[in-house]
Short mmCIF file of C-alpha atoms in Angstrom, two decimals:
data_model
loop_
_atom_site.label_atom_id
_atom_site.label_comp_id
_atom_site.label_asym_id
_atom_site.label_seq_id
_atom_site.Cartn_x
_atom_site.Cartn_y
_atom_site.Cartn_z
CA UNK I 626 189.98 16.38 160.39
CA UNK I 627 192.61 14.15 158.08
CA UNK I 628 189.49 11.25 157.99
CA UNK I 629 187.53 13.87 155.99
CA UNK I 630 189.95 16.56 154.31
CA UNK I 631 192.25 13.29 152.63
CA UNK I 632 189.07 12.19 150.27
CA UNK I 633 188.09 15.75 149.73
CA UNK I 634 191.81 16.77 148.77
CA UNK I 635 191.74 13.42 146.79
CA UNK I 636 189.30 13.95 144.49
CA UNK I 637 189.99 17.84 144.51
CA UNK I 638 193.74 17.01 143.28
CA UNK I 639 192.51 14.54 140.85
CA UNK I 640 189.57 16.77 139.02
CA UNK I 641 191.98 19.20 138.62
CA UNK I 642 194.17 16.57 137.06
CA UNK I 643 191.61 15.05 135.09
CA UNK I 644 189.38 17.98 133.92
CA UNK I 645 186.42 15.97 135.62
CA UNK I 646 183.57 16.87 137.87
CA UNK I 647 184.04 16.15 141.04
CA UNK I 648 181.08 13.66 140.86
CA UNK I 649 182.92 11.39 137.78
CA UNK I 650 186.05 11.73 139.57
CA UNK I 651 184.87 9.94 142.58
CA UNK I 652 183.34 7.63 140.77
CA UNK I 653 186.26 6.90 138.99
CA UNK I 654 188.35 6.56 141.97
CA UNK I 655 185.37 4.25 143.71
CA UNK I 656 185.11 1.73 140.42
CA UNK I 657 188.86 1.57 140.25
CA UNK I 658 190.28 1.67 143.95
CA UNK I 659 187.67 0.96 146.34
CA UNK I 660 186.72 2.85 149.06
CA UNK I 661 190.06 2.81 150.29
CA UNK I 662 191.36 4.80 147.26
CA UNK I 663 190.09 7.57 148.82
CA UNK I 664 192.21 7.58 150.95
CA UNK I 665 196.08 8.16 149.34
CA UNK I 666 198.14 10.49 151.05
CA UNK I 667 196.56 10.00 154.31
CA UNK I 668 199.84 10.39 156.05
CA UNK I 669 201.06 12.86 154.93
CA UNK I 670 197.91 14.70 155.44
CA UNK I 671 197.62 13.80 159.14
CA UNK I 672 201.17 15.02 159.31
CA UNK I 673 200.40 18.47 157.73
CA UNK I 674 197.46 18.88 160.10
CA UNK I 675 199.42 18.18 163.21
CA UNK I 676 202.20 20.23 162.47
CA UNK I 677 200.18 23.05 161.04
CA UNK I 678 197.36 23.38 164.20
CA UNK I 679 200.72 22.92 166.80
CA UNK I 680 203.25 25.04 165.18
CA UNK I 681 200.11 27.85 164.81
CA UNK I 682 199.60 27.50 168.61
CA UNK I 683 203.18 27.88 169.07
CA UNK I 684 204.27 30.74 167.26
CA UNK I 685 200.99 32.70 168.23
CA UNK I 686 202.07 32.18 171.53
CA UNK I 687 205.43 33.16 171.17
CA UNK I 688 204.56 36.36 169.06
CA UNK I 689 202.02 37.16 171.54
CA UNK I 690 204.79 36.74 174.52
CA UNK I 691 206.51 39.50 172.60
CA UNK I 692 203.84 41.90 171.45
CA UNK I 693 202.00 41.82 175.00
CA UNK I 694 204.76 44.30 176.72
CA UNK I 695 203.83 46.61 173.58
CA UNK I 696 200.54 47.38 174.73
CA UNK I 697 198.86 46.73 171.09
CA UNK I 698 196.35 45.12 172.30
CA UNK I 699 193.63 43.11 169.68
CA UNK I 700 195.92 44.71 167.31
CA UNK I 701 199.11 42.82 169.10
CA UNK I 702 196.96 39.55 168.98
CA UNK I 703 195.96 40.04 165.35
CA UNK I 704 199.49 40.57 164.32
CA UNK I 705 200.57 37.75 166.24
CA UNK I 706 198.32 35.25 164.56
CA UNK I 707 199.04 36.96 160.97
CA UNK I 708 202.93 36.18 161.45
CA UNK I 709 202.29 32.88 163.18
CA UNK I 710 200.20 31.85 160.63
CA UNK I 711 202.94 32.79 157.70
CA UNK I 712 205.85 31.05 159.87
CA UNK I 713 203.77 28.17 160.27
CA UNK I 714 204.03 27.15 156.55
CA UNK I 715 207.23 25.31 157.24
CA UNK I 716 205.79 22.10 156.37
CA UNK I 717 205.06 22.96 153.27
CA UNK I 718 207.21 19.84 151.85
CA UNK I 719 204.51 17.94 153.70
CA UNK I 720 201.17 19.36 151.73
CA UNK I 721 202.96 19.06 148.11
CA UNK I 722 203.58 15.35 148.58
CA UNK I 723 200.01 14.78 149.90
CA UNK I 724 199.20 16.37 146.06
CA UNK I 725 201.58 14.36 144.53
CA UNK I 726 200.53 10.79 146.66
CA UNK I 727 196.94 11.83 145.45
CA UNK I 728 197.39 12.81 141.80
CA UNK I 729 199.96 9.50 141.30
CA UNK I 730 198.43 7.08 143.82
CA UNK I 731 200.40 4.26 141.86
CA UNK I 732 203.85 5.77 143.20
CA UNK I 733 205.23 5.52 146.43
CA UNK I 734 205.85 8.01 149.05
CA UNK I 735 209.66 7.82 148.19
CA UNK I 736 209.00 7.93 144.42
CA UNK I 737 207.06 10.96 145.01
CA UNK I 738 209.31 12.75 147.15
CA UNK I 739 212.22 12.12 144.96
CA UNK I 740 210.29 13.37 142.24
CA UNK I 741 209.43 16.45 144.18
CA UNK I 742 213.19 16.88 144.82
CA UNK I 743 214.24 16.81 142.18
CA UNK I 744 211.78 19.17 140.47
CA UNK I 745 212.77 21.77 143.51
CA UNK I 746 209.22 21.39 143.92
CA UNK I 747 209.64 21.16 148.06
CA UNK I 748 208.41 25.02 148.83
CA UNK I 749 206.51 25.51 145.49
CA UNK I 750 203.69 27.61 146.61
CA UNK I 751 204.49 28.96 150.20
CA UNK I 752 203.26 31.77 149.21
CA UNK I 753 200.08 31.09 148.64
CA UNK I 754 199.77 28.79 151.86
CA UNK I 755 201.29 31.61 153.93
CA UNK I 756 198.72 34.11 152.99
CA UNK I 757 196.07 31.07 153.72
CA UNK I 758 197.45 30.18 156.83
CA UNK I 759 198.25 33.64 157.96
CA UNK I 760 194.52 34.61 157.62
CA UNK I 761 193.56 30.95 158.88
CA UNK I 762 194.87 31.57 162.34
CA UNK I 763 194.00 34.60 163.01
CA UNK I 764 190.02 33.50 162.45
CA UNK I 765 190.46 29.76 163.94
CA UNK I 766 193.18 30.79 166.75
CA UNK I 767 193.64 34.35 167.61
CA UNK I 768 189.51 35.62 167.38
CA UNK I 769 188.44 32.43 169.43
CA UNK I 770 191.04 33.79 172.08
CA UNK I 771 190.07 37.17 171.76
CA UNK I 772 186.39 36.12 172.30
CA UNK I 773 187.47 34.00 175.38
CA UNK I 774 186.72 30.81 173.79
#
């Protein structure tokens, strides 16, 4: 999933930058970086996905653990995934420096995360992610359960 979401969030990050289309902007990034320019902030993308898909695996299962006795049934699974999802958003730190690696690709991980730092930029938008991921889990790990997949 990183191979294909890191050029996607590349030139997503950049167009909004820019003010391009998302055409020009990999264009831009093709004529002036090569192929491989697609390609900043591949770690920490692969990080985020890893830690997202595990930790929302985890903490469904341990909401789950504790809703079962309850009796809520799909409910109890639903809720589960909903709060999982939201707790999962812990690495948060890890998704803004992706945008920063990919809007700055000149900079360095360490330039960028100072950067971030010092901005207090580390949790900017957990919101947003934890309504994302909250909803996420519940359609890409709780329904496949529910639906014995």
């Amino acid at each position: 999933q990183s191979v294909i979401m890191t050029p996607v969030g590349c030139v997503t990050t950049r167009c909004l930058r820019s003010n391009s289309g998302a055409l020009a902007t990999a264009k831009a990034i093709r004529r002036e970086e090569g192929p491989r320019g697609f390609f900043k902030g591949y770690p920490a993308v692969a990080g985020r996905q890893i830690s997202n898909w595990s930790s929302r695996s985890f903490f469904t299962e341990v909401f789950r653990s504790g809703l079962r006795p309850l009796g809520l049934g799909v409910f109890g699974e639903v809720t589960s995934g909903l709060a999982a999802g939201a707790v999962s958003t812990w690495n948060t730190p890890l998704e803004n420096l992706r945008i920063r690696k990919q809007a700055a690709p000149g900079k360095t991980y360490r330039e960028c995360w100072r950067e971030m730092r010092a901005e207090g930029g580390e949790f900017r938008s957990v919101g947003v992610r934890m309504l994302q991921s909250a909803q996420l889990t519940v359609w890409l790990v709780v329904l496949p359960n529910i639906m014995g997949i």
